[in-house]
PDB file of C-alpha atoms and ligand atoms in Angstrom:
ATOM      1  CA  MET A 111      -8.978 -12.909   0.395  1.00  0.00           C
ATOM      2  CA  SER A 112     -10.975 -16.061  -0.329  1.00  0.00           C
ATOM      3  CA  ASP A 113      -7.768 -17.904  -1.239  1.00  0.00           C
ATOM      4  CA  PHE A 114      -6.701 -17.890   2.377  1.00  0.00           C
ATOM      5  CA  HIS A 115     -10.103 -19.218   3.395  1.00  0.00           C
ATOM      6  CA  GLU A 116      -9.845 -21.990   0.792  1.00  0.00           C
ATOM      7  CA  MET A 117      -6.355 -22.792   1.976  1.00  0.00           C
ATOM      8  CA  ALA A 118      -7.522 -23.058   5.594  1.00  0.00           C
ATOM      9  CA  GLU A 119     -10.316 -25.391   4.501  1.00  0.00           C
ATOM     10  CA  ALA A 120      -7.955 -27.560   2.466  1.00  0.00           C
ATOM     11  CA  PHE A 121      -5.624 -27.825   5.450  1.00  0.00           C
ATOM     12  CA  GLU A 122      -8.529 -28.759   7.691  1.00  0.00           C
ATOM     13  CA  GLN A 123      -9.637 -31.438   5.218  1.00  0.00           C
ATOM     14  CA  ALA A 124      -6.091 -32.764   5.018  1.00  0.00           C
ATOM     15  CA  ARG A 125      -5.779 -32.819   8.800  1.00  0.00           C
ATOM     16  CA  THR A 126      -9.027 -34.702   9.317  1.00  0.00           C
ATOM     17  CA  ALA A 127      -8.869 -37.015   6.278  1.00  0.00           C
ATOM     18  CA  PRO A 128      -9.270 -40.647   7.414  1.00  0.00           C
ATOM     19  CA  ASP A 129      -7.340 -41.921   4.435  1.00  0.00           C
ATOM     20  CA  VAL A 130      -3.653 -41.275   3.804  1.00  0.00           C
ATOM     21  CA  THR A 131      -4.201 -40.664   0.091  1.00  0.00           C
ATOM     22  CA  ASP A 132      -6.893 -38.075   0.825  1.00  0.00           C
ATOM     23  CA  ARG A 133      -4.596 -36.448   3.317  1.00  0.00           C
ATOM     24  CA  ALA A 134      -1.770 -36.225   0.786  1.00  0.00           C
ATOM     25  CA  SER A 135      -3.972 -34.733  -1.943  1.00  0.00           C
ATOM     26  CA  GLY A 136      -5.487 -32.342   0.592  1.00  0.00           C
ATOM     27  CA  LEU A 137      -2.042 -31.092   1.491  1.00  0.00           C
ATOM     28  CA  GLU A 138      -1.204 -30.790  -2.190  1.00  0.00           C
ATOM     29  CA  GLU A 139      -4.328 -28.729  -2.711  1.00  0.00           C
ATOM     30  CA  ALA A 140      -3.500 -26.530   0.275  1.00  0.00           C
ATOM     31  CA  ASP A 141      -0.002 -26.116  -1.084  1.00  0.00           C
ATOM     32  CA  ARG A 142      -1.341 -25.142  -4.513  1.00  0.00           C
ATOM     33  CA  ILE A 143      -3.822 -22.593  -3.156  1.00  0.00           C
ATOM     34  CA  GLY A 144      -1.259 -21.291  -0.707  1.00  0.00           C
ATOM     35  CA  GLY A 145       1.182 -20.891  -3.571  1.00  0.00           C
ATOM     36  CA  VAL A 146      -1.339 -18.860  -5.558  1.00  0.00           C
ATOM     37  CA  ALA A 147      -2.055 -16.624  -2.579  1.00  0.00           C
ATOM     38  CA  LEU A 148       1.655 -16.155  -2.051  1.00  0.00           C
ATOM     39  CA  VAL A 149       2.220 -15.230  -5.699  1.00  0.00           C
ATOM     40  CA  GLN A 150      -0.637 -12.725  -5.530  1.00  0.00           C
ATOM     41  CA  ALA A 151       0.813 -11.194  -2.387  1.00  0.00           C
ATOM     42  CA  ARG A 152       4.176 -10.934  -4.088  1.00  0.00           C
ATOM     43  CA  LEU A 153       2.693  -9.321  -7.178  1.00  0.00           C
ATOM     44  CA  GLN A 154       1.096  -6.763  -4.898  1.00  0.00           C
ATOM     45  CA  GLY A 155       4.478  -6.140  -3.372  1.00  0.00           C
ATOM     46  CA  GLN A 156       3.541  -7.490   0.022  1.00  0.00           C
ATOM     47  CA  GLY A 157       6.194  -9.564   1.645  1.00  0.00           C
ATOM     48  CA  ALA A 158       5.493 -11.959   4.475  1.00  0.00           C
ATOM     49  CA  GLU A 159       5.011  -9.965   7.636  1.00  0.00           C
ATOM     50  CA  PHE A 160       6.347 -12.637   9.928  1.00  0.00           C
ATOM     51  CA  CYS A 161       9.139 -15.144   9.538  1.00  0.00           C
ATOM     52  CA  ALA A 162       7.887 -18.611   8.536  1.00  0.00           C
ATOM     53  CA  ASP A 163      10.403 -20.228  10.887  1.00  0.00           C
ATOM     54  CA  CYS A 164      10.682 -18.131  14.045  1.00  0.00           C
ATOM     55  CA  ASP A 165       7.523 -15.971  13.755  1.00  0.00           C
ATOM     56  CA  GLU A 166       9.542 -12.819  14.361  1.00  0.00           C
ATOM     57  CA  PRO A 167       8.414  -9.782  12.358  1.00  0.00           C
ATOM     58  CA  ILE A 168      10.406  -9.392   9.157  1.00  0.00           C
ATOM     59  CA  PRO A 169      11.934  -5.889   8.983  1.00  0.00           C
ATOM     60  CA  ALA A 170      10.146  -3.565   6.528  1.00  0.00           C
ATOM     61  CA  LYS A 171      13.477  -2.883   4.850  1.00  0.00           C
ATOM     62  CA  ARG A 172      13.970  -6.563   4.073  1.00  0.00           C
ATOM     63  CA  ARG A 173      10.366  -6.926   2.863  1.00  0.00           C
ATOM     64  CA  ALA A 174      10.803  -3.956   0.555  1.00  0.00           C
ATOM     65  CA  ALA A 175      14.072  -5.321  -0.802  1.00  0.00           C
ATOM     66  CA  ALA A 176      12.845  -8.922  -1.046  1.00  0.00           C
ATOM     67  CA  PRO A 177       9.022  -9.106  -1.095  1.00  0.00           C
ATOM     68  CA  TRP A 178       9.254 -12.825  -1.852  1.00  0.00           C
ATOM     69  CA  ALA A 179      11.090 -13.500   1.409  1.00  0.00           C
ATOM     70  CA  GLU A 180       9.287 -15.812   3.796  1.00  0.00           C
ATOM     71  CA  ARG A 181      11.899 -15.759   6.517  1.00  0.00           C
ATOM     72  CA  CYS A 182      13.954 -13.274   8.458  1.00  0.00           C
ATOM     73  CA  ILE A 183      17.567 -12.970   7.386  1.00  0.00           C
ATOM     74  CA  SER A 184      18.990 -15.316  10.022  1.00  0.00           C
ATOM     75  CA  CYS A 185      16.368 -18.046   9.391  1.00  0.00           C
ATOM     76  CA  GLN A 186      16.819 -17.714   5.636  1.00  0.00           C
ATOM     77  CA  ASP A 187      20.527 -18.174   6.197  1.00  0.00           C
ATOM     78  CA  ASP A 188      19.924 -21.305   8.280  1.00  0.00           C
ATOM     79  CA  HIS A 189      17.424 -22.559   5.710  1.00  0.00           C
ATOM     80  CA  ASP A 190      19.885 -22.055   2.853  1.00  0.00           C
ATOM     81  CA  LYS A 191      22.557 -23.961   4.767  1.00  0.00           C
ATOM     82  CA  ARG A 192      20.139 -26.824   5.478  1.00  0.00           C
ATOM     83  CA  GLU A 193      19.111 -26.963   1.823  1.00  0.00           C
ATOM     84  CA  ALA A 194      22.739 -26.908   0.694  1.00  0.00           C
ATOM     85  CA  ARG A 195      23.552 -29.811   3.019  1.00  0.00           C
ATOM     86  CA  ARG A 196      20.521 -31.807   1.882  1.00  0.00           C
ATOM     87  CA  HIS A 197      21.454 -31.427  -1.764  1.00  0.00           C
ATOM     88  CA  GLY A 198      25.050 -32.371  -1.046  1.00  0.00           C
TER      89      GLY A 198
HETATM   90 ZN1   ZN B 209      13.222 -16.100  11.493  1.00  0.00          ZN
END
């Protein structure tokens, strides 16, 4: 999975960039590559193994039902509530 390697490199570049603009574009690049890797994983029917928020393993049942899920059910719930509040 070279995409993950590229993503790690882009993150590293963003983290160490001396200039704020470089840092922002580095993060954008990491985001773009990460997005591609995520889409590929989803197309292959592989959901995220661990919750993006609490790092708890996501139950196989949830991953099978929602391979695009990045969070466990309770974190997704919290996330949805936060998003709803932010958007009014
Ligand atoms: Zn969680």
